[in-house]
Amino acid sequence: MKAISIEAFGGPEVCRLTDAAEPRPAAGEVTVRLAYAGINFIDIYMRNGTYARSDTYQTPLPMTIGMEGAGTVTALGEGVSEPAIGDRVGFCLVRGSYAEAINVPAWKAVPIPDAVPLSVAAAVMLQGSTAHYLSHSAFPLGPGHTCLIHAGAGGVGQLLIQLAKARGARVLTTVGNEDKASIAKRCGADETILYRQADFREEVLRHTDGRGVDVVYDSVGRDTIHHSIRSLKKRGMCILFGASSGVVPSIEPIELAEAGSVFFTRPHLADYMRDVEEIRSRSNDLFRLIASGGLHVAIDREFQLADACEAHVYLEAGRSRGKLLLRTEGRSG
């Protein structure tokens, strides 16, 4: 089969289309013939070495990258009775999805309802679960809360805006231009801030009568984090969950005190997907909303498997207006 593998950490050019052995499931696993793999910033962090020392997201070289996908079960390992051969399943946080097939722990393979296309399932497993845990668990939003969401026109940003609004929160979001502002507004954002034209902290304070927001969801990192902390109300929470502008090297504890005794956390999605019950609860919630029309999943572009390098360049350049996917059904190479 074909797969995208890397032999060293580096830029997009280290991605190579290779021939790999067809997977055989071990005990407790299922083999999934993939239709789509999701493209995410976590793939970039694994490719460039950001997670080289991570115990949660291990990156042994050489490796096939990709952490999310959807397809059809073709084989069962010993002890597996569910899902069954022929079932459509989605998964995330299993490394190796930039390939035509993958072995997935059965407990991480989520049944996909008939009403949800495979492309949409692949698009929502990781980013949707991220938006879900941010809005439901890391800081459970509700009526009366105001949040700031960075990168509101991105894949996670669009989903997070919609989930925040569904929970009754007021949403402020930063975007790079008017086109992206329109996307965020269509998702339900109450206020959009063009961060290249205005100081977003000043705008947040203006929109909140000087109080600040209850929570900041920051996926940008180095370029925004200090202003994010200063955009909070007293005892608010800053959640750093990405680093599209670069890794944040440190936060001084006194900075949190001076900002109003605020809280800071840098979570991993894996810690909010601990077992089959938590995974199924999040995915079923997302699939229900999608099927009912309560959650729109924007797919920006589909790339062929062989074009994974191009896809990473596109994502890192900030050009995406939603989810990026790789088509993996034996149509590359």
Coordinates of C-alpha atoms in Angstrom, one line a residue:
M1 CA 0.0 0.0 0.0
K2 CA 1.0 3.7 -0.2
A3 CA 1.8 5.8 2.8
I4 CA 3.4 9.1 3.7
S5 CA 6.4 8.6 5.9
I6 CA 9.2 10.7 7.3
E7 CA 12.8 9.6 8.2
A8 CA 13.9 12.9 9.9
F9 CA 12.2 15.9 11.4
G10 CA 12.0 18.9 9.2
G11 CA 9.9 21.0 6.9
P12 CA 7.1 19.7 4.5
E13 CA 9.8 18.4 2.1
V14 CA 10.6 15.5 4.5
C15 CA 7.2 13.9 3.6
R16 CA 7.8 11.0 1.2
L17 CA 5.3 8.8 -0.6
T18 CA 6.4 5.2 0.1
D19 CA 5.4 1.6 -0.3
A20 CA 4.5 0.0 3.0
A21 CA 3.3 -3.5 4.0
E22 CA -0.4 -4.0 4.3
P23 CA -1.3 -3.9 8.0
R24 CA -2.5 -6.9 9.9
P25 CA -4.5 -6.3 13.1
A26 CA -3.0 -7.4 16.4
A27 CA -5.2 -8.5 19.3
G28 CA -7.7 -5.7 20.2
E29 CA -7.2 -3.9 16.9
V30 CA -9.2 -3.5 13.6
T31 CA -7.8 -2.8 10.2
V32 CA -9.4 0.2 8.5
R33 CA -9.2 0.8 4.7
L34 CA -9.1 4.5 4.7
A35 CA -11.2 6.8 2.5
Y36 CA -9.9 10.1 4.0
A37 CA -7.2 11.2 6.4
G38 CA -7.6 14.5 8.3
I39 CA -4.8 17.1 8.1
N40 CA -4.1 18.8 11.4
F41 CA -1.5 21.0 13.0
I42 CA -0.6 18.1 15.2
D43 CA 0.8 16.4 12.1
I44 CA 3.0 19.4 11.6
Y45 CA 4.2 19.3 15.2
M46 CA 5.1 15.6 14.8
R47 CA 6.7 16.2 11.4
N48 CA 8.9 19.1 12.5
G49 CA 10.0 17.7 15.9
T50 CA 7.9 19.9 18.2
Y51 CA 6.7 16.7 19.9
A52 CA 10.0 14.8 19.7
R53 CA 10.1 14.7 23.5
S54 CA 6.4 14.2 24.1
D55 CA 5.4 11.1 26.1
T56 CA 1.7 11.6 25.0
Y57 CA 2.3 11.9 21.3
Q58 CA 5.4 9.8 20.6
T59 CA 7.3 10.3 17.3
P60 CA 9.7 7.4 16.7
L61 CA 11.6 7.7 13.4
P62 CA 10.9 6.6 10.7
M63 CA 7.2 6.9 11.0
T64 CA 4.0 7.3 9.0
I65 CA 2.3 10.5 10.1
G66 CA -1.3 11.5 10.4
M67 CA -3.6 11.2 13.5
E68 CA -7.2 11.0 12.1
G69 CA -9.2 9.3 9.5
A70 CA -12.4 7.5 8.4
G71 CA -13.0 4.4 6.3
T72 CA -14.3 0.8 6.4
V73 CA -13.2 -2.0 8.7
T74 CA -11.6 -4.9 6.7
A75 CA -10.2 -7.2 9.3
L76 CA -10.5 -7.9 13.1
G77 CA -7.8 -8.8 15.5
E78 CA -8.2 -11.4 18.2
G79 CA -10.9 -10.7 20.8
V80 CA -12.6 -8.0 18.7
S81 CA -16.4 -8.3 18.1
E82 CA -17.2 -4.7 17.6
P83 CA -16.9 -2.9 15.2
A84 CA -17.6 -5.6 12.5
I85 CA -16.1 -6.1 9.1
G86 CA -17.8 -3.7 6.7
D87 CA -18.6 -1.1 9.3
R88 CA -17.8 2.6 8.6
V89 CA -15.7 4.0 11.4
G90 CA -13.8 7.2 12.3
F91 CA -10.9 7.6 14.7
C92 CA -8.3 10.1 15.9
L93 CA -5.1 10.1 18.0
V94 CA -3.9 7.0 16.2
R95 CA -0.6 7.7 14.4
G96 CA -0.3 6.5 10.7
S97 CA -3.4 7.8 8.9
Y98 CA -1.6 9.2 5.9
A99 CA -1.9 5.8 4.3
E100 CA -4.3 3.6 2.4
A101 CA -4.9 1.4 5.5
I102 CA -4.2 1.5 9.2
N103 CA -4.6 -0.6 12.4
V104 CA -6.7 1.1 15.0
P105 CA -7.4 0.0 18.6
A106 CA -11.0 -1.2 18.5
W107 CA -12.0 1.1 21.4
K108 CA -10.9 4.1 19.4
A109 CA -12.9 3.2 16.3
V110 CA -16.2 5.1 16.4
P111 CA -19.2 3.9 14.3
I112 CA -20.2 6.6 11.8
P113 CA -24.0 7.1 11.3
D114 CA -25.4 6.6 7.8
A115 CA -26.4 10.3 7.7
V116 CA -22.7 11.4 8.1
P117 CA -20.5 11.2 5.0
L118 CA -17.0 9.7 5.4
S119 CA -15.4 12.9 4.4
V120 CA -17.3 14.8 7.1
A121 CA -16.5 12.2 9.7
A122 CA -12.8 12.4 8.9
A123 CA -13.0 16.2 9.1
V124 CA -14.6 16.2 12.5
M125 CA -13.0 13.5 14.5
L126 CA -9.9 15.4 15.8
Q127 CA -10.9 19.0 15.3
G128 CA -14.5 18.4 16.4
S129 CA -13.4 16.5 19.5
T130 CA -11.0 19.4 20.3
A131 CA -13.7 22.0 20.0
H132 CA -16.0 19.8 22.1
Y133 CA -13.6 19.3 25.0
L134 CA -12.6 23.0 25.0
S135 CA -16.2 24.2 25.2
H136 CA -17.7 21.4 27.3
S137 CA -14.9 20.2 29.6
A138 CA -11.7 22.4 29.8
F139 CA -13.9 25.5 30.4
P140 CA -17.6 24.5 30.2
L141 CA -19.3 27.4 28.5
G142 CA -22.8 28.5 29.3
P143 CA -25.2 31.5 29.2
G144 CA -23.5 34.6 30.6
H145 CA -20.0 33.6 29.5
T146 CA -18.0 35.6 27.0
C147 CA -15.1 33.9 25.2
L148 CA -12.3 34.9 22.8
I149 CA -11.5 32.4 20.1
H150 CA -8.3 32.9 18.1
A151 CA -8.2 31.9 14.4
G152 CA -12.0 31.8 14.1
A153 CA -12.0 30.9 10.4
G154 CA -9.8 27.9 10.8
G155 CA -11.0 24.3 11.2
V156 CA -11.2 24.2 15.0
G157 CA -12.2 27.8 15.2
Q158 CA -15.3 27.4 13.1
L159 CA -16.5 24.4 15.0
L160 CA -15.7 26.0 18.4
I161 CA -17.6 29.1 17.5
Q162 CA -20.7 27.0 16.7
L163 CA -20.4 24.9 19.8
A164 CA -19.9 28.0 22.0
K165 CA -23.0 29.6 20.6
A166 CA -25.0 26.4 21.0
R167 CA -24.1 26.6 24.7
G168 CA -25.3 30.1 25.0
A169 CA -22.0 32.0 25.2
R170 CA -21.0 35.3 23.6
V171 CA -18.2 34.8 21.1
L172 CA -15.4 37.2 20.2
T173 CA -12.9 36.0 17.6
T174 CA -9.7 37.1 15.9
V175 CA -9.3 36.7 12.1
G176 CA -6.7 37.8 9.6
N177 CA -8.9 39.5 7.0
E178 CA -12.4 40.5 6.0
D179 CA -12.9 37.2 4.1
K180 CA -12.1 35.2 7.2
A181 CA -14.3 37.6 9.3
S182 CA -17.2 36.7 7.0
I183 CA -16.6 33.0 7.6
A184 CA -16.5 33.5 11.4
K185 CA -19.7 35.6 11.4
R186 CA -21.5 32.9 9.4
C187 CA -20.6 30.5 12.2
G188 CA -22.2 32.8 14.7
A189 CA -19.4 34.9 16.1
D190 CA -20.8 38.0 17.8
E191 CA -17.7 40.2 17.2
T192 CA -14.8 39.7 14.8
I193 CA -11.4 41.4 15.4
L194 CA -9.0 41.9 12.5
Y195 CA -5.8 41.3 14.5
R196 CA -3.5 42.7 11.8
Q197 CA -5.3 46.1 11.9
A198 CA -6.1 46.4 15.6
D199 CA -4.7 45.4 19.0
F200 CA -6.9 42.5 19.9
R201 CA -6.6 43.1 23.6
E202 CA -7.8 46.6 23.3
E203 CA -10.7 45.4 21.1
V204 CA -11.6 42.7 23.7
L205 CA -11.7 45.3 26.5
R206 CA -13.8 47.6 24.3
H207 CA -16.3 44.9 23.6
T208 CA -16.5 43.9 27.2
D209 CA -16.7 47.4 28.8
G210 CA -13.2 46.9 30.2
R211 CA -13.9 43.6 32.0
G212 CA -12.2 41.1 29.7
V213 CA -13.5 37.7 28.7
D214 CA -14.1 34.6 30.9
V215 CA -11.9 32.4 28.7
V216 CA -9.5 32.7 25.8
Y217 CA -9.0 29.7 23.5
D218 CA -5.6 30.3 22.0
S219 CA -4.3 28.0 19.2
V220 CA -1.8 30.6 17.9
G221 CA 0.8 30.6 20.7
R222 CA 3.9 32.7 20.7
D223 CA 2.5 35.7 18.9
T224 CA -0.7 36.0 21.0
I225 CA -0.3 34.4 24.4
H226 CA 0.7 37.4 26.5
H227 CA -2.1 39.5 25.1
S228 CA -4.4 36.6 25.5
I229 CA -3.6 36.4 29.2
R230 CA -4.2 40.2 29.5
S231 CA -7.6 39.9 27.7
L232 CA -9.1 37.9 30.6
K233 CA -11.3 39.2 33.3
K234 CA -10.2 38.6 36.9
R235 CA -9.9 34.9 37.6
G236 CA -10.5 34.1 34.0
M237 CA -8.9 31.2 32.2
C238 CA -6.5 31.1 29.2
I239 CA -6.4 27.7 27.4
L240 CA -3.4 27.3 25.0
F241 CA -4.1 24.4 22.7
G242 CA -1.9 25.1 19.7
A243 CA 1.1 26.9 18.4
S244 CA 0.5 27.9 14.8
S245 CA 2.8 31.0 15.2
G246 CA 5.4 29.0 17.2
V247 CA 5.8 27.3 20.6
V248 CA 5.4 29.4 23.7
P249 CA 8.7 29.0 25.6
S250 CA 7.5 30.0 29.1
I251 CA 5.0 31.8 31.1
E252 CA 6.1 33.6 34.3
P253 CA 3.7 32.8 37.2
I254 CA 3.7 36.5 38.3
E255 CA 2.2 37.3 34.9
L256 CA -0.9 35.4 35.8
A257 CA -1.2 37.2 39.1
E258 CA -0.7 40.6 37.5
A259 CA -3.4 39.8 34.9
G260 CA -6.0 39.4 37.6
S261 CA -5.2 36.1 39.3
V262 CA -6.0 34.3 36.1
F263 CA -5.6 30.6 35.3
F264 CA -3.5 29.1 32.5
T265 CA -3.6 25.6 31.1
R266 CA -2.0 23.8 28.1
P267 CA -4.0 20.6 27.6
H268 CA -3.6 17.6 25.3
L269 CA -6.7 16.3 23.5
A270 CA -5.6 12.7 24.5
D271 CA -6.3 13.5 28.2
Y272 CA -9.9 14.4 27.3
M273 CA -10.3 11.1 25.3
R274 CA -9.3 8.7 28.0
D275 CA -11.6 5.8 27.3
V276 CA -14.3 4.5 25.0
E277 CA -17.1 6.2 26.9
E278 CA -15.5 9.6 26.6
I279 CA -14.6 9.1 22.9
R280 CA -18.1 7.9 22.1
S281 CA -19.8 10.6 24.1
R282 CA -18.0 13.4 22.2
S283 CA -18.3 11.8 18.8
N284 CA -22.0 10.9 19.2
D285 CA -22.7 14.5 20.3
L286 CA -20.9 15.8 17.2
F287 CA -22.5 13.4 14.8
R288 CA -26.0 14.2 16.2
L289 CA -25.5 17.9 15.7
I290 CA -24.2 17.3 12.2
A291 CA -27.1 15.1 11.2
S292 CA -29.6 17.6 12.6
G293 CA -28.1 20.6 10.9
G294 CA -26.9 22.1 14.1
L295 CA -23.2 21.9 13.2
H296 CA -21.7 22.7 9.9
V297 CA -18.3 21.2 9.0
A298 CA -16.5 23.3 6.4
I299 CA -14.1 21.3 4.2
D300 CA -11.8 23.7 2.5
R301 CA -9.8 21.4 0.2
E302 CA -9.1 17.8 -0.6
F303 CA -5.6 16.7 -1.5
Q304 CA -4.4 13.4 -3.0
L305 CA -2.2 11.3 -0.7
A306 CA 0.9 12.0 -2.8
D307 CA 0.4 15.8 -2.3
A308 CA 0.7 15.7 1.6
C309 CA 3.7 18.0 1.3
E310 CA 1.7 20.6 -0.6
A311 CA -1.1 20.3 2.0
H312 CA 1.3 21.1 4.8
V313 CA 2.6 24.1 3.0
Y314 CA -1.0 25.3 2.5
L315 CA -1.9 24.8 6.2
E316 CA 1.3 26.4 7.6
A317 CA 0.8 29.5 5.3
G318 CA -2.5 30.2 7.0
R319 CA -4.5 29.8 3.8
S320 CA -7.1 27.3 5.0
R321 CA -10.7 28.3 5.4
G322 CA -11.8 25.1 7.1
K323 CA -10.7 21.5 7.1
L324 CA -8.1 20.0 4.9
L325 CA -8.3 16.3 3.9
L326 CA -6.2 13.7 2.1
R327 CA -8.0 11.3 -0.2
T328 CA -6.5 7.9 0.6
E329 CA -8.5 5.4 -1.4
G330 CA -5.7 4.1 -3.5
R331 CA -5.8 7.1 -5.9
S332 CA -2.3 8.3 -5.3
G333 CA 1.1 7.2 -6.5

